Amino acid sequence: MNDKITQAIEQVCKQLFDSDVVVALERPDEQFGDVATNVAMQLAGTLGENPRQIAEKIAAGLRETVADMVDEITVAGPGFLNIRLSDQELWKATQHSPLQKYAGQKIVAEYSDPNPFKILHAGHIFTTVIGDAIAKLLELAGAEVHRVNFGGDVGLHVAKTMYIVLQQFDGENPTKLADIPEEKRSEWIADAYVKGHAAYLDDEAAKAAIIELNKCVYQLHADDDHDSPFAQIYWTCRQWSYEAFDVFYERLGTKIEKYYPESETTELGMEAVTKHIGDVFEKSEGAIIFRGEKYGLHNRVFINQQGLPTYETKDVGLILKKYQDYHFDRSVVITGNEQEQYMGVVLKAIEQFLPKLAQATTYIPHGMLKLTGGVKMSSRLGNIVRANDVLDITAEALRESGHKPEDYMLLAAIKYAFLKVRLGRDLVYDPKESVALEGNSGPVILYARARARSILKKAAAAVDTSNNTALEANERSLLRKITEYTEATNKAIEELMPHNICTYLYELAQDFNRFYEHNRVLGDPREAVRLRLVASYADTLQAGLQLLNITASDEI
RNA sequence: GCGCCCGUAGCUCAGCGGAUUAGAGCACUGGUCUUCGGAACCAGGUGUCGCAAGUUCGAAUCUUGCCGGGCGCACCA
């Protein structure tokens, strides 16, 4: 619909002024019309004419070419061109056709990134929900999306965990693994990490032992060792971590199709970095570094003094590995913004020897998750808020408000709360507010949808889809709001920011509530048309919720 | 010290260059309705849009400086 109007305006401008302006349509205040454009003001500069006069000329031309689609075309203010569509065109506009910005593209979306040998913390649930919503947006825009994550199965944190495990097992005794009950595995690993981390900080001997273990873990991978007692413990613990991730993702309603462990990216990374010592990387104090300061960035170590790859090199390997596996058109990487500058350095380094891969990468940083009261959650400290804690405090909030903490409601509350603020901002999470039955919350949207579905179920009349019934002003107003879904999703796609969807859904629900309060549907002479409105409204809410990966229910 | 991000009503946030009064929700106050799911609707009012300059016909929105907060700055991830 908008395409036709846009084309018509461009055509008229071409005919009248021989101008090739690109027309951008906006959504004006309702009193002015359904769509508007400021082309006349743009043209005024180049043509040296009064923008209002230009607008009048364009309006006259348009009245000829799009007469069948519009009710009224007016000129207002400094030269805005306002167009009021016909009812039929508005109905057509409820058939949403999202911007196909990524049509036919294969996109690898990396997010969540939990580390095996550690526990999932609150930040992971946040980043996973955000990553999921972005993946959904990419799919809506026509992409084939592959969801992957990246986690450290080698490195100091692994050595810290293994140090305590070995202590508890009285050495390399894999048979002791059987003593750990299945349901206690992730807690047990988490606990070992926390203790290992503390030992590393407090105890010099432990620190030395952990550094040694770190090398052992790298060696284990180099040797492809699956048989030694040490290796058996290592691989089993890694597997247990991955199983815990599977459970977590399933509960959140997502599926990560591939877990990239760092161990599988080190070789490719080392190869690439080593190959470019001299032209891209350089030696410094016994390490191999990238001199980011040449580009206004930080210098970073890629291979440390012991000859081991740092995270930087593993990330270089990761992008190569992803490309080997998928031959993607675009790689989207989503992480917390504390890594933003780090990422800048890695991408700049990659740009030096693989410019195409760097250009095909979209990095999306998001903010930090905080609890009400401003408590920040750290992944390094032992006293962290765990991912499950977030689910638990939300369940508790539901109970306190007198509701069953069913998962669909729990997740709707959490996901919506996480997604409703502009991407990039820190989020202050208030579980009470997230489950609130009023205000801009997930449960409110769920309820709004359930209510609309209930009306439709009770309806006796057939829905009037004829376009023969002229709409009343308040009906038309609601319909207009429903058609805005397309703009909301397009904006979300364009910016890759899901909060646009939340903002819109809430506005829509508010508008509907107002309409519904003052207009009867069932039993009213206008029931048939109004049912069509209610159905369209319910469908729109449903589409929006799906985009946010929120599951709705008809019975609440 | 340098760099990146952020600063909008008491609180949580939209708005991120255009239509002379900057919007929601929460909280607070009053009202409507024997309610198609009342988890509703209506009314009531607060803001030097951190501060100051600049660009523009026009700035919460762009630029610069300052103030305040968060994060990052070499062998952790």
PDB file of C-alpha atoms (C1' of nucleotides) in Angstrom, chain B residues 10-58:
ATOM      1  C1'   G B  10       9.187  11.280  42.561  1.00  0.00           C
ATOM      2  C1'   C B  11      10.277   6.098  40.151  1.00  0.00           C
ATOM      3  C1'   U B  12      10.706   2.914  35.430  1.00  0.00           C
ATOM      4  C1'   C B  13      10.887   4.280  30.494  1.00  0.00           C
ATOM      5  C1'   A B  14       9.101   5.974  25.126  1.00  0.00           C
ATOM      6  C1'   G B  15      10.321   9.922  21.866  1.00  0.00           C
ATOM      7  C1'   C B  16      16.503  10.198  18.732  1.00  0.00           C
ATOM      8  C1'   G B  17      16.242  16.470  13.749  1.00  0.00           C
ATOM      9  C1'   G B  18      10.244  18.543  11.816  1.00  0.00           C
ATOM     10  C1'   A B  19       3.260  20.400  12.421  1.00  0.00           C
ATOM     11  C1'   U B  20       3.582  26.809  17.816  1.00  0.00           C
ATOM     12  C1'   U B  21       0.961  23.132  24.991  1.00  0.00           C
ATOM     13  C1'   A B  22       7.685  16.977  25.411  1.00  0.00           C
ATOM     14  C1'   G B  23       4.553  11.513  25.984  1.00  0.00           C
ATOM     15  C1'   A B  24       3.299   6.566  28.624  1.00  0.00           C
ATOM     16  C1'   G B  25       3.178   3.479  32.914  1.00  0.00           C
ATOM     17  C1'   C B  26       3.820   3.203  38.234  1.00  0.00           C
ATOM     18  C1'   A B  27       2.747   5.954  42.520  1.00  0.00           C
ATOM     19  C1'   C B  28      -1.094   9.825  44.354  1.00  0.00           C
ATOM     20  C1'   U B  29      -6.434  12.009  44.178  1.00  0.00           C
ATOM     21  C1'   G B  30     -11.390  12.014  42.577  1.00  0.00           C
ATOM     22  C1'   G B  31     -15.100   9.919  39.407  1.00  0.00           C
ATOM     23  C1'   U B  32     -17.840   6.269  35.898  1.00  0.00           C
ATOM     24  C1'   C B  33     -20.036   1.541  35.320  1.00  0.00           C
ATOM     25  C1'   U B  34     -25.577  -4.024  37.969  1.00  0.00           C
ATOM     26  C1'   U B  35     -18.753  -4.535  33.221  1.00  0.00           C
ATOM     27  C1'   C B  36     -18.916  -8.496  25.413  1.00  0.00           C
ATOM     28  C1'   G B  37     -12.929 -11.365  30.737  1.00  0.00           C
ATOM     29  C1'   G B  38     -13.242  -4.407  35.684  1.00  0.00           C
ATOM     30  C1'   A B  39      -6.539  -7.313  34.864  1.00  0.00           C
ATOM     31  C1'   A B  40     -11.573  -1.489  32.348  1.00  0.00           C
ATOM     32  C1'   C B  41     -12.600   3.611  31.304  1.00  0.00           C
ATOM     33  C1'   C B  42     -12.752   9.128  32.427  1.00  0.00           C
ATOM     34  C1'   A B  43     -10.610  13.359  34.892  1.00  0.00           C
ATOM     35  C1'   G B  44      -6.717  15.723  37.862  1.00  0.00           C
ATOM     36  C1'   G B  45       0.040  17.709  37.346  1.00  0.00           C
ATOM     37  C1'   U B  46       4.182  17.978  37.911  1.00  0.00           C
ATOM     38  C1'   G B  47       9.525  18.513  33.713  1.00  0.00           C
ATOM     39  C1'   U B  48      15.231  24.837  33.297  1.00  0.00           C
ATOM     40  C1'   C B  49      14.538  17.104  28.299  1.00  0.00           C
ATOM     41  C1'   G B  50      22.292  17.166  33.215  1.00  0.00           C
ATOM     42  C1'   C B  51      24.687  22.388  32.159  1.00  0.00           C
ATOM     43  C1'   A B  52      26.538  25.836  28.368  1.00  0.00           C
ATOM     44  C1'   A B  53      27.584  27.309  23.593  1.00  0.00           C
ATOM     45  C1'   G B  54      27.133  26.245  18.222  1.00  0.00           C
ATOM     46  C1'   U B  55      24.677  24.552  13.389  1.00  0.00           C
ATOM     47  C1'   U B  56      19.523  25.239  11.414  1.00  0.00           C
ATOM     48  C1'   C B  57      13.749  28.487   9.324  1.00  0.00           C
ATOM     49  C1'   G B  58      13.303  24.796  13.509  1.00  0.00           C
TER      50        G B  58
END
